[in-house]
Tab-separated table of C-alpha atoms and ligand atoms in Angstrom:
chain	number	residue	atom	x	y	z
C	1446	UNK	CA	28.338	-0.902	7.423
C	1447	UNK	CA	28.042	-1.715	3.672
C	1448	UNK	CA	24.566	-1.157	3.587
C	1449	UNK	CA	25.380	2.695	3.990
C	1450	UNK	CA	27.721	2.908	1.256
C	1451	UNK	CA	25.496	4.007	-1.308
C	1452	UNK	CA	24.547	7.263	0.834
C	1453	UNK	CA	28.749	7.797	1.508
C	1454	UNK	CA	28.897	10.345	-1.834
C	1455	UNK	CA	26.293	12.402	-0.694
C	1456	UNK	CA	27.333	12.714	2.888
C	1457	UNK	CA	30.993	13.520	1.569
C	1458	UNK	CA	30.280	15.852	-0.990
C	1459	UNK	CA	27.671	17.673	1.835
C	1460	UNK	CA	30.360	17.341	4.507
C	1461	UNK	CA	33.696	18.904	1.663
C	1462	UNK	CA	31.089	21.598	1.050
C	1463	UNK	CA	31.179	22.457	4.263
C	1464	UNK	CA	28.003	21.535	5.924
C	1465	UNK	CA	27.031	18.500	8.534
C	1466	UNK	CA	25.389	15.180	7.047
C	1467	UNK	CA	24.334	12.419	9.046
C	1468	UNK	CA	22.127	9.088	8.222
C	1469	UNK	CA	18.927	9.566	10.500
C	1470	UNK	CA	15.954	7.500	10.922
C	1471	UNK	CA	14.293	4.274	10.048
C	1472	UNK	CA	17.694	3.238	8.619
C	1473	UNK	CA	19.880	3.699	11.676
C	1474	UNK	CA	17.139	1.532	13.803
C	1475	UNK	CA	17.064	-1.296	11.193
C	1476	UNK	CA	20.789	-1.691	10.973
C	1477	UNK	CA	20.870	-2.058	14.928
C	1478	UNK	CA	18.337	-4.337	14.570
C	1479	UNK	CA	19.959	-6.417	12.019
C	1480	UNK	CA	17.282	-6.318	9.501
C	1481	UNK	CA	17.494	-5.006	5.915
C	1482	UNK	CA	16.920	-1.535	5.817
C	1483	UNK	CA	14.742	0.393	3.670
C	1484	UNK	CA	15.669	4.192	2.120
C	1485	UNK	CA	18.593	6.120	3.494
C	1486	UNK	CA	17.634	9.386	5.083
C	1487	UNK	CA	19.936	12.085	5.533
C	1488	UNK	CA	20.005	15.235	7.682
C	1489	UNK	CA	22.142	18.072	6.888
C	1490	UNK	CA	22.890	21.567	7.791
C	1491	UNK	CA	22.829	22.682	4.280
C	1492	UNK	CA	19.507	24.708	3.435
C	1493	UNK	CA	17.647	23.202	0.981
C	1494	UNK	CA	18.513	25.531	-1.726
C	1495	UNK	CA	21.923	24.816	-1.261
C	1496	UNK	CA	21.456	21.255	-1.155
C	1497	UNK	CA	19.378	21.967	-4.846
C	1498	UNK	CA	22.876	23.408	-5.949
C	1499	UNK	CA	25.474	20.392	-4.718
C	1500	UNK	CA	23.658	17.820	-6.529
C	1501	UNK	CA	22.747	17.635	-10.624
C	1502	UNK	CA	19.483	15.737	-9.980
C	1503	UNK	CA	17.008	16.869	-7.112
C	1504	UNK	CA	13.576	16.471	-6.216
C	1505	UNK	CA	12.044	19.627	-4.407
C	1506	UNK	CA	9.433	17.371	-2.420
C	1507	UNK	CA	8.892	18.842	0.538
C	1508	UNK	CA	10.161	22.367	0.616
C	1509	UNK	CA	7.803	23.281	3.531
C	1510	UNK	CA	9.698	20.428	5.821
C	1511	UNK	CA	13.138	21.059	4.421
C	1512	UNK	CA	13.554	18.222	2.136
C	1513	UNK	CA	14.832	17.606	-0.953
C	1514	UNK	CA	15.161	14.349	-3.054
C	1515	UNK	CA	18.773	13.557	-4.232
C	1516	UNK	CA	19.294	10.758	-6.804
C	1517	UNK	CA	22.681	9.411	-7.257
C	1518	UNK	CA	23.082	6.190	-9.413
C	1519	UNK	CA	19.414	5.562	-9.349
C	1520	UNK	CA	19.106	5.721	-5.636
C	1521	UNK	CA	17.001	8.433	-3.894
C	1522	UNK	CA	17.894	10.049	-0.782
C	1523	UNK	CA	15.516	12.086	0.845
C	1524	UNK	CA	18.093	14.796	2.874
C	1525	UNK	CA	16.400	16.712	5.126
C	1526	UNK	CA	17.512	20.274	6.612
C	1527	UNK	CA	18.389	19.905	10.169
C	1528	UNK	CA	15.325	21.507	12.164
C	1529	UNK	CA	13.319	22.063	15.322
C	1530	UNK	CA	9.937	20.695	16.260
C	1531	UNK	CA	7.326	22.214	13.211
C	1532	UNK	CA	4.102	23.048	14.610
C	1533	UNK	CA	0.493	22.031	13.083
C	1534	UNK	CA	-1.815	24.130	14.500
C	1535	UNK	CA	-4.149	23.042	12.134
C	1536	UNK	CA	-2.829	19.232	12.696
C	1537	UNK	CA	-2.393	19.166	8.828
C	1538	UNK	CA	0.296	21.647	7.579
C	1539	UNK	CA	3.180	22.475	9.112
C	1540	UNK	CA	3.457	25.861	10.663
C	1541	UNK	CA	6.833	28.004	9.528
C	1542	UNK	CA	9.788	25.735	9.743
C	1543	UNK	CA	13.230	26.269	12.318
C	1544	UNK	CA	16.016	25.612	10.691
C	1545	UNK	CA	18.933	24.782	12.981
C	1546	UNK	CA	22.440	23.344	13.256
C	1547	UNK	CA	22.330	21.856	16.292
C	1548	UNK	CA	21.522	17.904	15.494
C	1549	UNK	CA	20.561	16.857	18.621
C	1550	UNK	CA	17.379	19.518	18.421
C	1551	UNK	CA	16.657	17.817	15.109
C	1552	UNK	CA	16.912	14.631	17.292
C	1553	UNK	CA	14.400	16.157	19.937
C	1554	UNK	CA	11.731	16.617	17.580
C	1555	UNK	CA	11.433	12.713	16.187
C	1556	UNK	CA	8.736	10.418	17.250
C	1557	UNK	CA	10.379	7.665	19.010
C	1558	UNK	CA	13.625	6.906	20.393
C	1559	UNK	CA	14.425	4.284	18.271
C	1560	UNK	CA	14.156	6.676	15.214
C	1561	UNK	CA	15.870	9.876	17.091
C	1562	UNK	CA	19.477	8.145	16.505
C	1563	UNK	CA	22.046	9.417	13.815
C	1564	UNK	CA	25.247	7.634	12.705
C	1565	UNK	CA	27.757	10.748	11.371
C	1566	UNK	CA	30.171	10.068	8.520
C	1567	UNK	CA	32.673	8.058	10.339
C	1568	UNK	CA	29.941	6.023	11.724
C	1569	UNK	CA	29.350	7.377	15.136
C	1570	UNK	CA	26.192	6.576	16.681
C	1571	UNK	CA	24.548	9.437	18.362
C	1572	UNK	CA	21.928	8.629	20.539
C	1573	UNK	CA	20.785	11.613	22.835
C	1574	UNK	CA	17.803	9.427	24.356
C	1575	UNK	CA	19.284	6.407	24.795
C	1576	UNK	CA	17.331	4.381	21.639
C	1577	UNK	CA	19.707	1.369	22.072
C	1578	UNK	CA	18.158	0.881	25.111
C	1579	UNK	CA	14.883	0.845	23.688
C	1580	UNK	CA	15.199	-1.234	20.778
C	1581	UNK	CA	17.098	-3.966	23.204
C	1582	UNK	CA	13.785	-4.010	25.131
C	1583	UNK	CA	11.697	-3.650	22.050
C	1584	UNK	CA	10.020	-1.245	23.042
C	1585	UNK	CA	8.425	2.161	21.322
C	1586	UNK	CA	8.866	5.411	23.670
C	1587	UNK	CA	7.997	8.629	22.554
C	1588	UNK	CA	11.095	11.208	22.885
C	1589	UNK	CA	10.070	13.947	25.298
C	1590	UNK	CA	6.538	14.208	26.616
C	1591	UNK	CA	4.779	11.721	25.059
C	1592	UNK	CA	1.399	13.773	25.458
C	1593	UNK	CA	2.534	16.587	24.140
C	1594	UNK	CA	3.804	14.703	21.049
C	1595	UNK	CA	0.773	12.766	20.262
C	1596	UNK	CA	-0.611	16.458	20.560
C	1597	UNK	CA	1.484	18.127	18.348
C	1598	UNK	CA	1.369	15.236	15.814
C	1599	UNK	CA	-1.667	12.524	16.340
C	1600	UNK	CA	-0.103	10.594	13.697
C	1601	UNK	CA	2.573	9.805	16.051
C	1602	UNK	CA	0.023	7.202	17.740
C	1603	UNK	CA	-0.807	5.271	14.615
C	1604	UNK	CA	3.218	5.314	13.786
C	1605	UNK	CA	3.397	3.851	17.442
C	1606	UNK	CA	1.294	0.729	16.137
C	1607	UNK	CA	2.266	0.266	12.681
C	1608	UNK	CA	5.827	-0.194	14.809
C	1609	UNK	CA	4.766	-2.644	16.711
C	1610	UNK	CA	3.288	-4.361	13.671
C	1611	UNK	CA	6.510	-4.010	11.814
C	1612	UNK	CA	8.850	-4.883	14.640
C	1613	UNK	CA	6.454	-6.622	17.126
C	1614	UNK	CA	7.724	-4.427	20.081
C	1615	UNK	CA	5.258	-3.222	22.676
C	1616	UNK	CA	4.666	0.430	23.306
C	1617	UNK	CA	6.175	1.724	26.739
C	1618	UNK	CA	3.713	2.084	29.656
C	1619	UNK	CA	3.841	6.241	29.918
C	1620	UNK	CA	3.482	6.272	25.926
C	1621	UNK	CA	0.768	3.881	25.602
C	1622	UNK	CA	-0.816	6.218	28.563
C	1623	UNK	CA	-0.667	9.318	26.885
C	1624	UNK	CA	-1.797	7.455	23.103
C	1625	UNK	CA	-5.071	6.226	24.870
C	1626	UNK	CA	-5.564	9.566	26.504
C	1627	UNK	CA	-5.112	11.221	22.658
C	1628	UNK	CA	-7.015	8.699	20.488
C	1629	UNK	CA	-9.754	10.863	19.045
C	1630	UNK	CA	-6.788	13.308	17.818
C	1631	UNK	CA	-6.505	11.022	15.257
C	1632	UNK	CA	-9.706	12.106	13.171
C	1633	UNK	CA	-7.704	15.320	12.512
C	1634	UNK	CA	-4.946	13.997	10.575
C	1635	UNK	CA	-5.381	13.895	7.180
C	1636	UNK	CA	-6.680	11.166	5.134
C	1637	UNK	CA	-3.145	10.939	2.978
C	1638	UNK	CA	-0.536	10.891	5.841
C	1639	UNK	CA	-3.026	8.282	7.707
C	1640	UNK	CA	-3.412	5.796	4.249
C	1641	UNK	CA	0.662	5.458	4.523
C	1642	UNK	CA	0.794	4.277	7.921
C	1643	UNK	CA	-2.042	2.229	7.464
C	1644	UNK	CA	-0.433	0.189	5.029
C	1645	UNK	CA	2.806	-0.063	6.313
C	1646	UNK	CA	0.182	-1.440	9.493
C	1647	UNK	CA	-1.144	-3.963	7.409
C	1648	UNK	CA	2.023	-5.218	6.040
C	1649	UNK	CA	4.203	-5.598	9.347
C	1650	UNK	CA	5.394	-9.186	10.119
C	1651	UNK	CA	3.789	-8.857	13.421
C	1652	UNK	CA	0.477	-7.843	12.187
C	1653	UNK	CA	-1.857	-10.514	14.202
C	1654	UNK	CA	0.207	-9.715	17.635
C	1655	UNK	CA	-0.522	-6.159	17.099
C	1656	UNK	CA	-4.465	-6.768	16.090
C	1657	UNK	CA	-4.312	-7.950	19.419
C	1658	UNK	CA	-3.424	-5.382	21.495
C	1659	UNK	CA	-6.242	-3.150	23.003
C	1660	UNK	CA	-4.344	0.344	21.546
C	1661	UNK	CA	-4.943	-1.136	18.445
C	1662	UNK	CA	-7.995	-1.584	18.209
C	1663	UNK	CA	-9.093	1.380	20.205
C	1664	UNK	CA	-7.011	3.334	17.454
C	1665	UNK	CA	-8.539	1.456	14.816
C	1666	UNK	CA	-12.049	2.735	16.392
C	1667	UNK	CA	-11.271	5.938	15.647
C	1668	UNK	CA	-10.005	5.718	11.876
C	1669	UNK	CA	-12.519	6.522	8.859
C	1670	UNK	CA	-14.469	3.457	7.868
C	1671	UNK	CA	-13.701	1.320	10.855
C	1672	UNK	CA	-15.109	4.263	13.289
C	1673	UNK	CA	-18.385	2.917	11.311
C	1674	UNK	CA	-18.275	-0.277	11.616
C	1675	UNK	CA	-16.178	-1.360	14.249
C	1676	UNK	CA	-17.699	-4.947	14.431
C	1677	UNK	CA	-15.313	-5.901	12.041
C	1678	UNK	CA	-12.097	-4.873	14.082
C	1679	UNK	CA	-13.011	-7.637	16.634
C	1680	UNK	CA	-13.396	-9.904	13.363
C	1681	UNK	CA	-9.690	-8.921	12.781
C	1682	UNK	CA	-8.813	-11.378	15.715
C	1683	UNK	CA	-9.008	-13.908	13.179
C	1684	UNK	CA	-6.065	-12.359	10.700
C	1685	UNK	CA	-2.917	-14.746	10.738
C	1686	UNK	CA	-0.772	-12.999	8.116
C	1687	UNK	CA	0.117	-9.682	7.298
C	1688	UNK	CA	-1.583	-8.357	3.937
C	1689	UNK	CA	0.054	-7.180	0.689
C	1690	UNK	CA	-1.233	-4.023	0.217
C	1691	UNK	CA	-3.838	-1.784	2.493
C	1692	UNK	CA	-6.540	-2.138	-0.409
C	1693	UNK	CA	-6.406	-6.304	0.396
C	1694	UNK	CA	-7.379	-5.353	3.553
C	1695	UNK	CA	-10.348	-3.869	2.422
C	1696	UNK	CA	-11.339	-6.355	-0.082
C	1697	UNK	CA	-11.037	-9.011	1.968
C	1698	UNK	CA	-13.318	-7.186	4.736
C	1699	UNK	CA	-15.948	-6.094	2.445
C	1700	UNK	CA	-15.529	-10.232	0.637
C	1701	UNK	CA	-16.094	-11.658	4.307
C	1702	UNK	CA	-19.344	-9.355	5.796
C	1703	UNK	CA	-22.377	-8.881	3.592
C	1704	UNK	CA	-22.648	-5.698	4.910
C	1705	UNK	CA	-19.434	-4.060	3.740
C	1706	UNK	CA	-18.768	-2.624	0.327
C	1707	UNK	CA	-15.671	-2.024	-1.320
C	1708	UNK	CA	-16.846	1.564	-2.546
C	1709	UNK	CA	-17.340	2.513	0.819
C	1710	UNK	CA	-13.484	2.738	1.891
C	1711	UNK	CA	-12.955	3.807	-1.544
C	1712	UNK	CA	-14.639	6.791	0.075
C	1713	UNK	CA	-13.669	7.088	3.223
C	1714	UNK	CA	-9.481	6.681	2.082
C	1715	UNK	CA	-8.288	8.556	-1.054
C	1716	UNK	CA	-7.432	5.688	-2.710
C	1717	UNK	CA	-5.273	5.883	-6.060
C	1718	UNK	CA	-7.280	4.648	-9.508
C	1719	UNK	CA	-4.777	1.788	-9.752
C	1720	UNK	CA	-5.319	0.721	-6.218
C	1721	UNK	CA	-8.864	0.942	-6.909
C	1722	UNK	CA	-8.895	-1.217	-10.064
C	1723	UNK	CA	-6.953	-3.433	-8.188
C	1724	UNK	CA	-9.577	-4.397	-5.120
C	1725	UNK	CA	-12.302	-4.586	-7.662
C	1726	UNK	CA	-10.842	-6.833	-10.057
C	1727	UNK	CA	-9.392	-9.086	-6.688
C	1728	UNK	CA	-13.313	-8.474	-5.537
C	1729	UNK	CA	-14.643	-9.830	-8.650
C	1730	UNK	CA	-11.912	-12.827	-8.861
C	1731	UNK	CA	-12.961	-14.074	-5.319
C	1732	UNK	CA	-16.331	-13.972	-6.248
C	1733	UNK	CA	-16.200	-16.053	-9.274
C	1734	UNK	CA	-13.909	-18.607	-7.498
C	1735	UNK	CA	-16.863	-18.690	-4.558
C	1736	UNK	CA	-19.353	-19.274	-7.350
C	1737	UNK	CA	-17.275	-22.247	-8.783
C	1738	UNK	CA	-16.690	-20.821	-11.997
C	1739	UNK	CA	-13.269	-22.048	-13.960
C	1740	UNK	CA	-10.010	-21.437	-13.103
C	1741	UNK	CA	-9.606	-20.411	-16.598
C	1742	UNK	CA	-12.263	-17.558	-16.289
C	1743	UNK	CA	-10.809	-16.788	-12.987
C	1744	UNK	CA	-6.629	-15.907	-14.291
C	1745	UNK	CA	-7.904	-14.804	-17.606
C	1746	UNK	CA	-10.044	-11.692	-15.510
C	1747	UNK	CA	-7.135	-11.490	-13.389
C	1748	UNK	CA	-3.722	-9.569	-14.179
C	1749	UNK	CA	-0.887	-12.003	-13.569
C	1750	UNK	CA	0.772	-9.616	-10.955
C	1751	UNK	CA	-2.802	-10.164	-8.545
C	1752	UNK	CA	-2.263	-13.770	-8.396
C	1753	UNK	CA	-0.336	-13.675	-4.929
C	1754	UNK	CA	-2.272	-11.119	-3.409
C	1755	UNK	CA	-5.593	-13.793	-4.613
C	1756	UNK	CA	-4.253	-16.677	-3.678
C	1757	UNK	CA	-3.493	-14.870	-0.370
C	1758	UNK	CA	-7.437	-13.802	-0.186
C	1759	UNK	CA	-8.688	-16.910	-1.111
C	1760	UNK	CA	-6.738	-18.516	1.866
C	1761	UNK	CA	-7.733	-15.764	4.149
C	1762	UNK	CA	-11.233	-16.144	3.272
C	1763	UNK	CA	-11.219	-20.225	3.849
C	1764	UNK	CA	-12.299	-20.816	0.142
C	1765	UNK	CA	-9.861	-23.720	0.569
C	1766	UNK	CA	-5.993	-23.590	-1.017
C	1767	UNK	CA	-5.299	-22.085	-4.332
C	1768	UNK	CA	-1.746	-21.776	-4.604
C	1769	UNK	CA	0.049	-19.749	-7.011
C	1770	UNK	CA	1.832	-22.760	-9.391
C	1771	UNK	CA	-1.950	-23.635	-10.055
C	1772	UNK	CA	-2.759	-19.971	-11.347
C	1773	UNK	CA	0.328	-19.605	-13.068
C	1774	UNK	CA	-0.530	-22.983	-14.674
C	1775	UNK	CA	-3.964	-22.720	-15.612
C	1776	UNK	CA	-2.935	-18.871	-17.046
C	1777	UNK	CA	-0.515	-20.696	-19.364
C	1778	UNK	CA	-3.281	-23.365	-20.534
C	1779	UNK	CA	-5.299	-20.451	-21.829
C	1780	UNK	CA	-6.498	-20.327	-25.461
C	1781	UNK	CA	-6.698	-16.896	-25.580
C	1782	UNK	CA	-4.732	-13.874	-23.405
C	1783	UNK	CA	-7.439	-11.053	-24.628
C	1784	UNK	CA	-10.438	-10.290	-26.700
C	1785	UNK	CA	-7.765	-9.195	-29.328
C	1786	UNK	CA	-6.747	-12.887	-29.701
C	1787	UNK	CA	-9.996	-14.286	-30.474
C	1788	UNK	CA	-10.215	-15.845	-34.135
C	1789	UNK	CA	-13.528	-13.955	-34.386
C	1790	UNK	CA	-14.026	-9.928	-34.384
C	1791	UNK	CA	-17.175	-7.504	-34.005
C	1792	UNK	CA	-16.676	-6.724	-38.286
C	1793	UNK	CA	-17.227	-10.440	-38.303
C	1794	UNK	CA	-20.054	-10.432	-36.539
C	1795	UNK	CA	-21.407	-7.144	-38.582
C	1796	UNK	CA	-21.030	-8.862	-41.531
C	1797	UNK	CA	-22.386	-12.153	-40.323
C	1798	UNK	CA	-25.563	-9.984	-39.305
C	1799	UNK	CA	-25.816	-7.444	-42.212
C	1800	UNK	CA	-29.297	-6.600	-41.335
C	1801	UNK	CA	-28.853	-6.068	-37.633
C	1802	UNK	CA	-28.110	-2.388	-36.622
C	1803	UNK	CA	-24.972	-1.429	-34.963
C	1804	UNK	CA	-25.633	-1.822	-31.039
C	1805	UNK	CA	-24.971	-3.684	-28.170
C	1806	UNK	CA	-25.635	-6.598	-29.402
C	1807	UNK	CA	-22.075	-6.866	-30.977
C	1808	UNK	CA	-20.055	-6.550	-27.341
C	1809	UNK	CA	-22.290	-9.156	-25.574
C	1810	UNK	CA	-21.965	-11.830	-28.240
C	1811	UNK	CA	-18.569	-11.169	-28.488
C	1812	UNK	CA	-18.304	-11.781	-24.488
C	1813	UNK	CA	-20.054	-15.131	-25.066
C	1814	UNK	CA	-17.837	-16.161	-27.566
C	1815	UNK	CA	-14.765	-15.458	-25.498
C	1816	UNK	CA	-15.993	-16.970	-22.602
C	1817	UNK	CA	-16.916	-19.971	-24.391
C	1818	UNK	CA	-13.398	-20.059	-25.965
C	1819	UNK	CA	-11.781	-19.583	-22.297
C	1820	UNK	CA	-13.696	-22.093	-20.531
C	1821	UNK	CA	-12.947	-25.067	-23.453
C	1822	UNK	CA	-16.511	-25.434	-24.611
C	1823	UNK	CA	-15.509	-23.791	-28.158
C	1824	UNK	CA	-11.941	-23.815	-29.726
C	1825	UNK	CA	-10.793	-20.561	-30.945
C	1826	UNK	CA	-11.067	-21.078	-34.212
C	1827	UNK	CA	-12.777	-18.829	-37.081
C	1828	UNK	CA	-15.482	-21.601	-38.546
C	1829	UNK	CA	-16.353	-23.088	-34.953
C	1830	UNK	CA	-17.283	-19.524	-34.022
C	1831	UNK	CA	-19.061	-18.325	-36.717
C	1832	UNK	CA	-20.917	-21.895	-36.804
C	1833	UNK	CA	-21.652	-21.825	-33.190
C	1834	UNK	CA	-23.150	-17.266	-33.964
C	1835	UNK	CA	-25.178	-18.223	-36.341
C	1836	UNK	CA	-26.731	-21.431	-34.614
C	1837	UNK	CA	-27.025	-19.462	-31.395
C	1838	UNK	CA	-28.229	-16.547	-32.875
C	1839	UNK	CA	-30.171	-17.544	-35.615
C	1840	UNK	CA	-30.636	-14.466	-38.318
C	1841	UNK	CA	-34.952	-14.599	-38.360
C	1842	UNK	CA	-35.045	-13.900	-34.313
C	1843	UNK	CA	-35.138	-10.329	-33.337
C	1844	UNK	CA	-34.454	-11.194	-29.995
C	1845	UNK	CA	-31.339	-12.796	-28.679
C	1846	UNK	CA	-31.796	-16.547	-27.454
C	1847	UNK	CA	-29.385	-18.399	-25.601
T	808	ATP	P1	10.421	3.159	7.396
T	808	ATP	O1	11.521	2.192	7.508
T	808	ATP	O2	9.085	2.493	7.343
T	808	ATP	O3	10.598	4.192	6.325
T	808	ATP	P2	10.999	5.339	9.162
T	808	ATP	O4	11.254	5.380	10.648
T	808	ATP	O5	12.145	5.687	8.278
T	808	ATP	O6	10.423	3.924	8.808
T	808	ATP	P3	9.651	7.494	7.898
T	808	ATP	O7	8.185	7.759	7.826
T	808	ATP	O8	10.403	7.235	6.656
T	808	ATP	O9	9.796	6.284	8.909
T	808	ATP	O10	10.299	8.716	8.664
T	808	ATP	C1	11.696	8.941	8.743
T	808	ATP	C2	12.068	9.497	10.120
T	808	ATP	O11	11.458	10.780	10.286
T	808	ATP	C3	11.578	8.659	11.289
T	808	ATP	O12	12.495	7.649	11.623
T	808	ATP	C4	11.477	9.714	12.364
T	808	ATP	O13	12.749	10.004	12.914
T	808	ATP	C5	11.005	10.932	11.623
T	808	ATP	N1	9.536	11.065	11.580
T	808	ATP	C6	8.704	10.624	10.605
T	808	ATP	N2	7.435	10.953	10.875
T	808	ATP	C7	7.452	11.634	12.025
T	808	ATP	C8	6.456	12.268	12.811
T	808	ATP	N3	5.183	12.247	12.460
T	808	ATP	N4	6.853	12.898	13.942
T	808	ATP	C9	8.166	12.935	14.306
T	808	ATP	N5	9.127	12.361	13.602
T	808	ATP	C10	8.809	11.715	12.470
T	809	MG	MG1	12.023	5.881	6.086
């Protein structure tokens, strides 16, 4: 049980305090399945408050649920007050919350057996609805009614997939009843909660298994974007690997049907401006590789952390094989890393051109110069580029010709 040692000091020091601590959720059902497991939750009976005044470093994240972020040796916990099913009326923010001390009610109001297990300081496993069981038969059942659960909590359905994605287990017969019964629930959830178990979707191991399954894509039918176009779901038949990140998804979609553009999930999903740069530079680097331009111009546009996730697209997009020791390589053979590098600036070009006004001019022969310089045809070197301005530009035209 090594892989809970890092969590041990926060359970003791919540336990000596007096309160109850257990590990809870995703981590308990990884370590039964033998697979690496991901954050350490904790539950406790400590309010949060008095969780805020155990620890020297907290997070208040999530007041409204109970939780507060403890970091100890540069690992977070989230710990969790121990509480009773929380309400959404509104399907978006929780009504008041029940705090209790009874953990097996905090059990009773998790999504899925397999998640509804705690292991208690000593390492106890309790398991009031039998999620061994389950996660022998791989299989996702909803603890309680599962109606009433995809009711209380729609997100609970797309949770039920993005598990079998992760974990390739099926969804039990009464569950998958009630999620098919509950689908259109899902347009009430908000946009935020959805985007994180989209991903996590996306990325599962057993991605093209679960495209497969008619929950899925019935689910899918009913998310922003794909409600709109839900030709493309039955496209997704075709998807043999699990993506990187959520916004590969959508770049590769709107790269593979004319009729799909980027901007348009940019709407529909509150995507972050990083994630956003992201798709539109990967966008812009399958492009050029499907116009044949050079490799050079290709990792030079690209940040160096994209070339996976585009050598990943370009495979999943059958532009042939562009594996990642080729990028890497043809980014090292580069003359230049950035404008800033080229042996020729815009006060060059100023001077070069004393009785041209200030204007645009400057940037877009400066953009010709460096991709000359990228793609071989010039060296970088101050004479060759101030020969090759003023015999491509020659001082008497008003108008640029190239
Ligand atoms: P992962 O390994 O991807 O983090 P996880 O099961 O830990 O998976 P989290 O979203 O981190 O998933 O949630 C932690 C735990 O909180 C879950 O295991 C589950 O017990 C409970 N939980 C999370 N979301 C819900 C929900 N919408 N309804 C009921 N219980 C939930
Ligand atoms: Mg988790």
């Amino acid at each position: 049980m090594d892989v809970f040692k890092p969590a041990e000091p926060i359970l003791r020091c919540l336990i000596e305090a007096g309160y109850q601590a257990y590990i809870v959720g995703g981590s308990v059902r990884d370590y039964l399945l033998n697979t690496p497991i991901n954050d350490i939750d904790i539950a406790t009976s400590a309010k949060p408050e008095q969780v805020m005044a155990l620890f020297p470093q907290v997070i208040p994240v999530g007041l409204e649920h109970g939780t507060v972020i403890v970091r100890d040796h540069h690992t977070s916990f989230e710990v969790t007050t121990l509480r009773e099913e929380t309400t959404y009326s509104d399907r978006r923010h929780p009504d008041a919350v029940h705090f209790v001390t009874d953990v097996v009610k905090d059990l009773a109001r998790r999504d899925f057996t397999m998640n509804a297990m705690t292991l208690t300081e000593s390492k106890e496993l309790i398991d009031p609805f039998d999620g061994q069981s389950d996660i022998i038969n791989k299989q996702i059942q909803a603890v309680g009614k599962a109606n009433k659960r995809f009711n209380e909590d729609p997100l609970r359905m797309l949770r039920a997939i993005r598990f079998c994605s992760q974990l390739g287990f099926m969804i039990e017969d009464q569950t998958k009843c009630a999620l098919l019964a509950n689908l259109p629930l899902i347009s009430e959830v908000s946009i935020e909660r959805i985007q994180v178990e989209l991903e996590k979707f996306f990325k599962g191991s057993y991605l093209p298994e679960a495209l497969i399954l008619p929950e899925t894509k019935k689910l899918l039918s009913h998310l922003p974007f794909f409600n709109k176009k839900t030709a493309i779901i039955a496209d997704l038949i075709n998807v043999t690997l699990p993506f990187h990140r959520l916004i590969d998804v959508f770049v590769y979609l709107s790269f593979t049907h004319d009729d799909i553009i980027l901007t348009g999930f940019y709407k529909s999903y509150r995507l972050s401006n990083v994630q956003k740069r992201e798709g539109l530079m990967l966008l812009a680097a399958l492009e050029r590789y499907q116009q044949k331009e050079s490799l050079s111009l290709i990792v030079y546009h690209l940040p160096s952390h994209l070339y996976e996730r585009f050598s990943d697209l370009v495979a999943r997009s059958s532009l042939d094989s562009l594996d990642l020791v080729m990028l890497k390589q043809a980014n090292q053979a580069l003359p230049i890393h950035s404008k800033q590098d080229m042996a020729l600036t815009g006060n060059d070009l100023i001077q070069l051109f004393p009785e041209r006004k200030r204007g645009e001019w400057i940037g877009e022969m400066l953009d010709r110069l460096e991709t000359n310089v990228i793609s071989g045809k010039l060296p970088n070197q101050r004479e060759y580029l101030k020969e090759w301005v003023t015999w491509s530009y020659p001082i008497e035209k008003k108008s640029f010709n190239y």
